[in-house]
mmCIF file of C-alpha atoms in Angstrom:
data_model
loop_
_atom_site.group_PDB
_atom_site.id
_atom_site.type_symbol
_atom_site.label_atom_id
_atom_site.label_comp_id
_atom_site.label_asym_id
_atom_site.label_seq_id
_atom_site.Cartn_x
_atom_site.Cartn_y
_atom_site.Cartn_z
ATOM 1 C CA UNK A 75 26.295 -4.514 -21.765
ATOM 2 C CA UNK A 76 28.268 -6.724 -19.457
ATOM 3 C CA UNK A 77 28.627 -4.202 -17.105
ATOM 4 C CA UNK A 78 24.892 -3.104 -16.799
ATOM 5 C CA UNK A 79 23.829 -6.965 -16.614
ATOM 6 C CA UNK A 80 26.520 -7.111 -13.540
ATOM 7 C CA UNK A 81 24.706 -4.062 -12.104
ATOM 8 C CA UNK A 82 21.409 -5.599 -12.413
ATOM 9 C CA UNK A 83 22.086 -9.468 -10.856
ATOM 10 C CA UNK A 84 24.525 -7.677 -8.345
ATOM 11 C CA UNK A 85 21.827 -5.046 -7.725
ATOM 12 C CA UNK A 86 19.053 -7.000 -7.277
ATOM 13 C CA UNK A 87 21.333 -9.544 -4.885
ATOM 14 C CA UNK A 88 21.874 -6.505 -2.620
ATOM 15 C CA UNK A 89 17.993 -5.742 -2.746
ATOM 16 C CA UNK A 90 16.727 -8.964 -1.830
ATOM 17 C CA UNK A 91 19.329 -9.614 1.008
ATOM 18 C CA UNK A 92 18.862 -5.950 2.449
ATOM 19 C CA UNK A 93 14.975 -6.430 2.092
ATOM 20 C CA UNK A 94 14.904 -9.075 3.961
ATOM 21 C CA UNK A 95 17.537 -8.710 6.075
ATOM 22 C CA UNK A 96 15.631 -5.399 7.108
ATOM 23 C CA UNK A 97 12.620 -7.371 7.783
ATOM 24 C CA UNK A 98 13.559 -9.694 9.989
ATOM 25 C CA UNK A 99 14.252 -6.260 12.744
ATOM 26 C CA UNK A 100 10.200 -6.172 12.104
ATOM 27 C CA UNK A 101 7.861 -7.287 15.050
ATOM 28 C CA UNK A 102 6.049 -9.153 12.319
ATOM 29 C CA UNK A 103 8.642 -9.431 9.527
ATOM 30 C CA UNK A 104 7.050 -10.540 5.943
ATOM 31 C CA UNK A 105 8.169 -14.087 5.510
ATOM 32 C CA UNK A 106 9.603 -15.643 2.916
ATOM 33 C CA UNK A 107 6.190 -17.395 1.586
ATOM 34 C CA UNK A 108 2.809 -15.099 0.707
ATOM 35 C CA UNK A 109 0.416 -15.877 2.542
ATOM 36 C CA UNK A 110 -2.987 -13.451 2.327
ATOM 37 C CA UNK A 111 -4.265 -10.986 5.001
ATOM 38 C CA UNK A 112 -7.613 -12.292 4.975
ATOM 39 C CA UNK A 113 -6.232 -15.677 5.792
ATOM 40 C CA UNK A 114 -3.899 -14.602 8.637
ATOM 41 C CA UNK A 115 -6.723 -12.208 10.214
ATOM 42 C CA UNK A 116 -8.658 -15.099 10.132
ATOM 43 C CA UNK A 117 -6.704 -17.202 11.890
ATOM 44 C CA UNK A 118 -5.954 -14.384 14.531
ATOM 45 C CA UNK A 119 -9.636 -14.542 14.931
ATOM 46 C CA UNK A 120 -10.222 -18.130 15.791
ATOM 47 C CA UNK A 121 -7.191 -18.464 18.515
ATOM 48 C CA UNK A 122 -7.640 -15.461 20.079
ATOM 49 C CA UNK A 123 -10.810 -12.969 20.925
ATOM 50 C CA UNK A 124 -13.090 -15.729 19.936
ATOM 51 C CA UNK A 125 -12.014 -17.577 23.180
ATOM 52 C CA UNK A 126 -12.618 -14.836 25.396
ATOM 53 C CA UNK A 127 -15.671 -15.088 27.271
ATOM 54 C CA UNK A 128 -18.109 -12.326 26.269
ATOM 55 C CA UNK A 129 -17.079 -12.097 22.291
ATOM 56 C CA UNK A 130 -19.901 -11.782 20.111
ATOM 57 C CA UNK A 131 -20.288 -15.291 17.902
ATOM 58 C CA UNK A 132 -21.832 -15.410 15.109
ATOM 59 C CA UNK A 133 -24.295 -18.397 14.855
ATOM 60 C CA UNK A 134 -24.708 -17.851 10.982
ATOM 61 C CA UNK A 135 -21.222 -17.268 10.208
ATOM 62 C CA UNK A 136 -20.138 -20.876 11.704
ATOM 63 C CA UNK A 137 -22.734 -22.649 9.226
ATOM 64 C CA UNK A 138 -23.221 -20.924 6.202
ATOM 65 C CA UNK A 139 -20.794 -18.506 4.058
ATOM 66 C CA UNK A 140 -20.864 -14.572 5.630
ATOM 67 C CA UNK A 141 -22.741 -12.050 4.491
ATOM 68 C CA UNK A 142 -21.674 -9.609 1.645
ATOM 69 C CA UNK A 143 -20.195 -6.402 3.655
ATOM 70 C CA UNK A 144 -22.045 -3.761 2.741
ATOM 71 C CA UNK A 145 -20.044 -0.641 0.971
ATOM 72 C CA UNK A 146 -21.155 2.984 1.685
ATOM 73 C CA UNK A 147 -20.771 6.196 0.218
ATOM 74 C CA UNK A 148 -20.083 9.771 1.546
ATOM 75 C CA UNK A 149 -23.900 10.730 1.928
ATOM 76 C CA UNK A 150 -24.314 7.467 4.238
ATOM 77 C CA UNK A 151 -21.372 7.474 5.839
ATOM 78 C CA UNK A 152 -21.925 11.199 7.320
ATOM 79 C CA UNK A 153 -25.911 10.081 7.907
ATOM 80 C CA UNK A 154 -24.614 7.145 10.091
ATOM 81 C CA UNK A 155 -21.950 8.926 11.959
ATOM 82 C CA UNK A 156 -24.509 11.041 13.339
ATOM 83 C CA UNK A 157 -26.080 7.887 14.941
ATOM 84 C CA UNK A 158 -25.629 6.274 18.075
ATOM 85 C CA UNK A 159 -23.240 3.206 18.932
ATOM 86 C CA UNK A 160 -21.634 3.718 15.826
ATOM 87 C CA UNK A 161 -17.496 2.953 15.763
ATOM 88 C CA UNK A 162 -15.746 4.377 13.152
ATOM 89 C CA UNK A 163 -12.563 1.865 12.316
ATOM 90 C CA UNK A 164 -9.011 3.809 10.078
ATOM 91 C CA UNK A 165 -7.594 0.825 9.163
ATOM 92 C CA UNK A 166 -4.552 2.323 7.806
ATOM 93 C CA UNK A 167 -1.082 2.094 9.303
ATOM 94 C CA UNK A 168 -1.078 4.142 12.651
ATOM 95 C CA UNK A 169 1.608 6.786 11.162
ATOM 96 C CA UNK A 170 -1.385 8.212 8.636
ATOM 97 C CA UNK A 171 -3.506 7.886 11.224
ATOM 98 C CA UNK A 172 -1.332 10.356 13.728
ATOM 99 C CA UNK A 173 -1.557 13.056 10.677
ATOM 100 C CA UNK A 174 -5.112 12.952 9.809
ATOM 101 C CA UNK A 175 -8.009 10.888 10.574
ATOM 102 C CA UNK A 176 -11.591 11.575 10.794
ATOM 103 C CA UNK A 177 -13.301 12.552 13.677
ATOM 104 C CA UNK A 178 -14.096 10.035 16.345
ATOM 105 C CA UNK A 179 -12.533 7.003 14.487
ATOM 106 C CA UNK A 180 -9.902 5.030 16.080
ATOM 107 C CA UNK A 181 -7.249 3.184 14.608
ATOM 108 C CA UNK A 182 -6.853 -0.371 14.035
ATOM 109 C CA UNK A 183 -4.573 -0.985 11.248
ATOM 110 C CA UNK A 184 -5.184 -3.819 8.387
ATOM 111 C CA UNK A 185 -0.734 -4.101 9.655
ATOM 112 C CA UNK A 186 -1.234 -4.863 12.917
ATOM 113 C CA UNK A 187 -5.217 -6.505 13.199
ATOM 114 C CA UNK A 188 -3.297 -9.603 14.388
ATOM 115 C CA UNK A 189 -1.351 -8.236 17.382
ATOM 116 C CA UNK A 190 -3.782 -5.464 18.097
ATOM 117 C CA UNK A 191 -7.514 -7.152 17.958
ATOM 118 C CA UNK A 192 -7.499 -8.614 21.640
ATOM 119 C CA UNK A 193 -6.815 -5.171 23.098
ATOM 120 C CA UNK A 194 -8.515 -3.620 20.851
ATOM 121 C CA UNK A 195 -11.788 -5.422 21.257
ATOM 122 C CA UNK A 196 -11.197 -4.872 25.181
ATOM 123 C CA UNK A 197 -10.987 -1.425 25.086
ATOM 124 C CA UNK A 198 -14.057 -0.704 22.783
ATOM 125 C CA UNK A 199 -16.640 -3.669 22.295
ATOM 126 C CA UNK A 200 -16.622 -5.828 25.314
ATOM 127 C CA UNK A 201 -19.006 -3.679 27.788
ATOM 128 C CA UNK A 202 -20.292 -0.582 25.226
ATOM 129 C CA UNK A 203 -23.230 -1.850 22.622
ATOM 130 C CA UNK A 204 -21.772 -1.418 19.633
ATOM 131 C CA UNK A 205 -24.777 -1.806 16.754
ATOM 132 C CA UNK A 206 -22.606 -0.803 13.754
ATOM 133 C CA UNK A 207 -18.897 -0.512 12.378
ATOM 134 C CA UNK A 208 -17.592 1.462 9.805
ATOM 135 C CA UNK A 209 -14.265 0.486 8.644
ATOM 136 C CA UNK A 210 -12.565 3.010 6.080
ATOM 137 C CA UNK A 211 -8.450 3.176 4.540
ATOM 138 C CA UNK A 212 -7.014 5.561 1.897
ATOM 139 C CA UNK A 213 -9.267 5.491 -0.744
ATOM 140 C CA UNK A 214 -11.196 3.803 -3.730
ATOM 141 C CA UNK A 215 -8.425 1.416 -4.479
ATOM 142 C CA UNK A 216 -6.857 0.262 -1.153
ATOM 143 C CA UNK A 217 -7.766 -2.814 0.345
ATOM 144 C CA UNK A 218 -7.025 -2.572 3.541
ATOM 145 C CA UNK A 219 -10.837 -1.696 5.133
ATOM 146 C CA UNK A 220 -12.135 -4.710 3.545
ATOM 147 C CA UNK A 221 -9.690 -6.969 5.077
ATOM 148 C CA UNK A 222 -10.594 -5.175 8.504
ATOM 149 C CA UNK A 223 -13.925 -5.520 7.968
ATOM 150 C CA UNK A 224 -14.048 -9.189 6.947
ATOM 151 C CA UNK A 225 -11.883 -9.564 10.243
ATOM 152 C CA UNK A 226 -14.734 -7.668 12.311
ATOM 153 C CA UNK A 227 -17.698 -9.958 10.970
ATOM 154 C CA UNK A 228 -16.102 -13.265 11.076
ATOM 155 C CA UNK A 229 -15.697 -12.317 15.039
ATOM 156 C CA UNK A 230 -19.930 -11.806 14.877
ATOM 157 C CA UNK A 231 -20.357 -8.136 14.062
ATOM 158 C CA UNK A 232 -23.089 -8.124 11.760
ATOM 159 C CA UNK A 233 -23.531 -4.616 10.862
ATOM 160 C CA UNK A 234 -20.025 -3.942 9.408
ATOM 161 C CA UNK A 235 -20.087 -1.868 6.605
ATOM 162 C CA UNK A 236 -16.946 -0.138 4.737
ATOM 163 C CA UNK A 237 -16.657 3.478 3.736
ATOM 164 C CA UNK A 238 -15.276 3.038 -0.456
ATOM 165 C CA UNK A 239 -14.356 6.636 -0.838
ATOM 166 C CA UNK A 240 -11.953 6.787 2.423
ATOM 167 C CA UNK A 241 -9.836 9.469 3.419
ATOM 168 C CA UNK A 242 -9.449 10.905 0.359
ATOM 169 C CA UNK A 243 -12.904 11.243 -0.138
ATOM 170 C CA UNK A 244 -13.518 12.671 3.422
ATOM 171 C CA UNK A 245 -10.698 14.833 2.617
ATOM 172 C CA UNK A 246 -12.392 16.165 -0.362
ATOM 173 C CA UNK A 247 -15.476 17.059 1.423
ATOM 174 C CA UNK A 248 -13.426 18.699 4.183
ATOM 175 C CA UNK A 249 -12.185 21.130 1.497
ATOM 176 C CA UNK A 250 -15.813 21.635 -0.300
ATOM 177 C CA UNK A 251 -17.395 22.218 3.357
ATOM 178 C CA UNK A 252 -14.779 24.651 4.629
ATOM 179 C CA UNK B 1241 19.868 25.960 -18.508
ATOM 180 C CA UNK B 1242 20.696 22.250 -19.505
ATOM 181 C CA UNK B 1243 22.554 21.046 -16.065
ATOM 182 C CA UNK B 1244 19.556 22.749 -14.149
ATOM 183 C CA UNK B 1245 16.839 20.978 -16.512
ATOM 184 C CA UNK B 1246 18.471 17.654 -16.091
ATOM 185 C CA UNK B 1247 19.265 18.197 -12.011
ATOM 186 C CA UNK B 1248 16.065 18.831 -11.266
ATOM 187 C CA UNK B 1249 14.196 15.920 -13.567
ATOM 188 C CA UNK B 1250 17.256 13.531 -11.816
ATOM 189 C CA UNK B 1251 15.744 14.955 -7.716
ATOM 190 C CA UNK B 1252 12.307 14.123 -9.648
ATOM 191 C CA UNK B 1253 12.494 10.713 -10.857
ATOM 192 C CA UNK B 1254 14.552 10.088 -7.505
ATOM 193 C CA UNK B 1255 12.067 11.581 -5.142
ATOM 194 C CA UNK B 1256 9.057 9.552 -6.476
ATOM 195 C CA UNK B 1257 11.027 6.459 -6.220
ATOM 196 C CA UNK B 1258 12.678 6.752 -3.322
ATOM 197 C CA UNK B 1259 8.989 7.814 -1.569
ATOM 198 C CA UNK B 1260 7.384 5.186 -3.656
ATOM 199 C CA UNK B 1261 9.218 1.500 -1.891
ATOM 200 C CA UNK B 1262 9.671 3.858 1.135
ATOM 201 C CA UNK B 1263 5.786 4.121 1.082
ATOM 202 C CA UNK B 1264 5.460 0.045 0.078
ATOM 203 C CA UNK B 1265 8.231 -0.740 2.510
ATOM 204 C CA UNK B 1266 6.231 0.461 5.667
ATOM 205 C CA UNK B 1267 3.689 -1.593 4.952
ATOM 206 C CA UNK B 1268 5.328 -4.503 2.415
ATOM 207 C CA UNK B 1269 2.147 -6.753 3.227
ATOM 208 C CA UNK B 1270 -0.362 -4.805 1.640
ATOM 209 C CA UNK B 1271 2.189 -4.638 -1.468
ATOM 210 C CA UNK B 1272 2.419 -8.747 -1.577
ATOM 211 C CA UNK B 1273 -1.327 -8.552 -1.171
ATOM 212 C CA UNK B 1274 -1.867 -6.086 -4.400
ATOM 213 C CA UNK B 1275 0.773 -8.604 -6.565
ATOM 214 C CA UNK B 1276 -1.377 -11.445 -5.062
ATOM 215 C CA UNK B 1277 -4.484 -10.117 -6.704
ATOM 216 C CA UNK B 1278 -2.793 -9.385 -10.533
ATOM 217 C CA UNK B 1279 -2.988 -13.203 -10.318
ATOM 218 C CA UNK B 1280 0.550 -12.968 -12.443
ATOM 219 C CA UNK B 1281 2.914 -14.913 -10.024
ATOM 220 C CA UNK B 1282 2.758 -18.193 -8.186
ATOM 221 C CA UNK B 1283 2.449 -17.769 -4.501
ATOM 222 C CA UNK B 1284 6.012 -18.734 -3.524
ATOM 223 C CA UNK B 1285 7.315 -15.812 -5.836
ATOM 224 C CA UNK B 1286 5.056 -13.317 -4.699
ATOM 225 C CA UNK B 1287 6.918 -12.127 -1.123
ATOM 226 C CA UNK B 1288 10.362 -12.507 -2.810
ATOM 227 C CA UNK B 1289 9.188 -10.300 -5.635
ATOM 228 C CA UNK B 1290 7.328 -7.733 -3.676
ATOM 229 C CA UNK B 1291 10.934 -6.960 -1.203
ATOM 230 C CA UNK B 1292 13.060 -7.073 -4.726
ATOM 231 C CA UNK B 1293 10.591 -4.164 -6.419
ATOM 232 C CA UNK B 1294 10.300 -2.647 -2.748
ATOM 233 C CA UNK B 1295 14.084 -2.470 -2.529
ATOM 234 C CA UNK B 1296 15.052 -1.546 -5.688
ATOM 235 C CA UNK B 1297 13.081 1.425 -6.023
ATOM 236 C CA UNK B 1298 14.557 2.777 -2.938
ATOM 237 C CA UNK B 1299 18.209 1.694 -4.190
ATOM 238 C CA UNK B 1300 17.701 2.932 -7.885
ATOM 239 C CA UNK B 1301 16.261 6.203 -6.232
ATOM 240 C CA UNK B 1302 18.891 6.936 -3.822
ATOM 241 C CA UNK B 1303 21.662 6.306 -6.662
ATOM 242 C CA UNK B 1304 19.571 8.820 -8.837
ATOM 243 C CA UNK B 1305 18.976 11.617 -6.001
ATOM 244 C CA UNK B 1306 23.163 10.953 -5.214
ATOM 245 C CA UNK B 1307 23.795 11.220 -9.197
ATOM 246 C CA UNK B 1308 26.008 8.265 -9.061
ATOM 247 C CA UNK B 1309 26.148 5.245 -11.835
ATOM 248 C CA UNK B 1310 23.366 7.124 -13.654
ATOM 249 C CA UNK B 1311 23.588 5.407 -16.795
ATOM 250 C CA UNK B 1312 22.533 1.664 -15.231
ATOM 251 C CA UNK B 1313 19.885 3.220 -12.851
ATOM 252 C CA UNK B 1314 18.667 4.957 -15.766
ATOM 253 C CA UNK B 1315 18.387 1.852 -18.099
ATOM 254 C CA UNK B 1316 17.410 -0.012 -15.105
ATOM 255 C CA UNK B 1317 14.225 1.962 -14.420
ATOM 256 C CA UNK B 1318 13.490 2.122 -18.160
ATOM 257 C CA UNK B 1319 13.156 -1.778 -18.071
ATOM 258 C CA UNK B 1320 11.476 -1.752 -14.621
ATOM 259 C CA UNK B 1321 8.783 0.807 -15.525
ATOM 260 C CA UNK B 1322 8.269 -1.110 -19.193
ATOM 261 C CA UNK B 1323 7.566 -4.739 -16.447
ATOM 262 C CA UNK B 1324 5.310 -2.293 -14.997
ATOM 263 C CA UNK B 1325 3.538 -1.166 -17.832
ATOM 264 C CA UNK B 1326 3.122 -4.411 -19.112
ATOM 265 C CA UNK B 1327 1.658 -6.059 -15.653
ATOM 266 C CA UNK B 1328 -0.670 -3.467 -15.435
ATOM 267 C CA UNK B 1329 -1.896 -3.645 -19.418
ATOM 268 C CA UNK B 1330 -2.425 -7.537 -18.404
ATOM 269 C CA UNK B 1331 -4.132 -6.588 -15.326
ATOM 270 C CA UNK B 1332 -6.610 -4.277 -16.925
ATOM 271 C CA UNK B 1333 -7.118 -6.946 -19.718
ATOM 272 C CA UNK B 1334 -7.463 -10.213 -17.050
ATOM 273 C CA UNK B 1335 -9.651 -7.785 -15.155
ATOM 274 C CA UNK B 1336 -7.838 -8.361 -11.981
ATOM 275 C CA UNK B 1337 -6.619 -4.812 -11.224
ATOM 276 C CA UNK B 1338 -7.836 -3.857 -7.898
ATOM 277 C CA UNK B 1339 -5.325 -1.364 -6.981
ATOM 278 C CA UNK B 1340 -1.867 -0.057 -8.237
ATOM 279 C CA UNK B 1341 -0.419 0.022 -4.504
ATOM 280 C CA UNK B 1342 2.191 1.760 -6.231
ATOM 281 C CA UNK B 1343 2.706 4.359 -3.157
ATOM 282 C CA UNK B 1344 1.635 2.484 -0.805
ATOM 283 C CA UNK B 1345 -0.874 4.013 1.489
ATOM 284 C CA UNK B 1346 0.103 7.091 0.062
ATOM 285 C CA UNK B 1347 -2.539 8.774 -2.260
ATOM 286 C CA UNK B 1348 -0.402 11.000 -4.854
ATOM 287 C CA UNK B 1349 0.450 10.164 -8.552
ATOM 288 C CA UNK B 1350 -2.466 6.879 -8.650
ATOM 289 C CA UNK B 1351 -4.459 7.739 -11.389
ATOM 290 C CA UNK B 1352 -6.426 4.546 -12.504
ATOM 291 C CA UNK B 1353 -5.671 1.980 -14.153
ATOM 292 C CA UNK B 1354 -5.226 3.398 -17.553
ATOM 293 C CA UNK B 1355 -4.060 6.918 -15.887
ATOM 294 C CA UNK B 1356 -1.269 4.429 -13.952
ATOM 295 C CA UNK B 1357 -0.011 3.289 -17.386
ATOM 296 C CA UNK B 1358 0.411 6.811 -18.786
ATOM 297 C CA UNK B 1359 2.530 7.651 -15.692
ATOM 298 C CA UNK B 1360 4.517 5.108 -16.089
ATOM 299 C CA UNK B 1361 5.340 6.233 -19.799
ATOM 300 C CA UNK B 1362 5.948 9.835 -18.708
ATOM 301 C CA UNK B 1363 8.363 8.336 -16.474
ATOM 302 C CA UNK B 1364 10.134 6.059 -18.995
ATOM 303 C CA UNK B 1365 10.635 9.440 -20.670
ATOM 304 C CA UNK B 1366 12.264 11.902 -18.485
ATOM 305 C CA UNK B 1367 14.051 8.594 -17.525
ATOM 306 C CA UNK B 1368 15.177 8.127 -21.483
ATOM 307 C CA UNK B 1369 15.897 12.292 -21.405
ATOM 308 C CA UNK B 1370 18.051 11.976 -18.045
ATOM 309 C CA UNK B 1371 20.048 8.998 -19.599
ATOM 310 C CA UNK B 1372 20.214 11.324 -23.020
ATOM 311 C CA UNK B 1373 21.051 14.563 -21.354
ATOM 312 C CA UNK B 1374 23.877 12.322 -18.793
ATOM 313 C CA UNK B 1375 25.450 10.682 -21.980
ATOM 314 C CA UNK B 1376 25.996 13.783 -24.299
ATOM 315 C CA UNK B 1377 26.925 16.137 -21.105
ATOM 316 C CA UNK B 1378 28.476 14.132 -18.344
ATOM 317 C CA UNK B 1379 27.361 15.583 -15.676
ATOM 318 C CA UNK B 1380 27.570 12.262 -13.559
ATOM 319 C CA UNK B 1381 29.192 12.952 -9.977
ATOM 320 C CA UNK B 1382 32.761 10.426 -10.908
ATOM 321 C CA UNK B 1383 34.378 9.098 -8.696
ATOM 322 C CA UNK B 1384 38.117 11.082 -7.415
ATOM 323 C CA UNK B 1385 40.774 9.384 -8.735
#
């Protein structure tokens, strides 16, 4: 008994000094007190692409609370990325993007939003109309497009919408279509 | 038959947790951000707690996978699967489960909610067989004297 309660406080020591020992060799290393994506993206947002001159700013958003984003299924999704000015948003990490993504989306990661939104918006929005945004992760239970998505509107996108199913879902339709 | 049995459900359990804080690890954010929403811990316990699962998982799977101190991993991950059961059955009744985030971006072995808990039970019993099969048999790499 004394032995395994040694293994435990002596194991989870080691874990918590290697973990974040490990982090700090990150570019952006998790600190030591929680502190929500939403709130960090949104932060990103107001010192950076909100200052540059031609970024889209959302009257309605600086008075009242933003709009609900809308969620979309398959049957939507594929209607809408037949249309026009349409950007399709993975916001998973950029090493699932590299082994599968679907066509014509580009990558900005819920991970690195904060470091990657000023090139990012650059590159993509600042001299092509862009009408609508589809932001999409994993699947039904991640997270991670909502956060993007929040991130997209508060900067004065108003038609940003999020794809529930995901990759898994587009994955699954891959198979049935094939 | 027996040593075969009990290798392969040892490079099992190992495997998934090994992959599992190797998944959370790349991206340990999202992780704090799925304890944030159970709505279990205060904030300043959250970040701490999501590197200690994150880390042990990959510790208590490499010990399992290198079949060394097998008894404490075993017992271990018997107590750290029952946490997990228990979080999730006070998720589900709270009704703040969003997500399991339990492999990360990863979409293998998530099966809902409920599904998660069941998981986590099969696991507490090939863990419970390994620790079984290890006591009666042995077969635990020992050190050379």
């Amino acid at each position: 008994m004394l032995n395994f309660l040694k293994f435990t406080f002596s194991g989870s020591a080691m874990a918590l000094l290697v973990g974040f020992g490990v982090e700090q060799l990150r570019e952006t290393p998790l600190p030591l007190v929680y502190k929500s994506s939403e709130s960090m993206i949104e932060t990103s947002n107001q010192s950076s692409v909100q200052d540059t001159p031609n970024a889209p700013i959302n009257e309605e958003n600086n008075t009242t609370e933003a709009p609900q984003i809308e969620t979309i299924r398959l049957k939507e999704f594929l209607e809408y990325q037949k249309k026009d000015k349409t950007v399709i948003i993975d916001a998973r990490s950029s090493l699932f993007y590299r082994m599968g993504h679907i066509p014509k989306a580009i990558n900005l990661s819920r991970k690195n939003y904060n470091t990657e939104i000023n090139a990012f918006y650059e590159q993509y929005f600042k001299h092509n109309d862009v009408i609508r945004i589809i932001v999409y992760c994993a699947g039904e239970d991640c997270h991670d497009s909502h956060v993007v998505a929040k991130g997209l509107q508060s900067l004065g996108f108003n038609q940003v919408m999020v794809f529930a199913g995901g990759w898994s879902e587009w994955e699954e339709h891959q198979k049935h279509t094939k | 038959m027996k040593r075969l049995a009990y290798t392969f459900a040892r490079l099992l359990l190992g495997g998934i947790f090994l992959t599992s804080g190797a998944m959370k690890w790349l991206d340990p954010y999202s992780f704090a951000d799925t304890i944030a929403h159970l709505k279990i811990l205060p904030v300043l316990a959250i970040n701490p707690v999501a590197i200690l699962v994150i880390w042990s998982e990959i510790i208590l799977g490499i010990f399992l996978l290198s079949n060394r101190l097998i008894k404490e991993t075993c017992r271990l991950l018997i107590g750290m699967n029952c946490l997990f059961i228990c979080v999730l059955a006070f998720a589900i009744h709270t009704d703040n489960y969003t997500s399991c985030g339990c492999f990360g971006e990863l979409n293998i072995l998530e099966f809902g909610a409920h599904g998660n808990i069941v998981r986590n039970m099969v696991f507490i019993l090939i863990t419970y067989a390994l620790l079984r099969f290890n006591s009666a048999n042995n077969f635990q790499t020992s050190p050379k004297k």
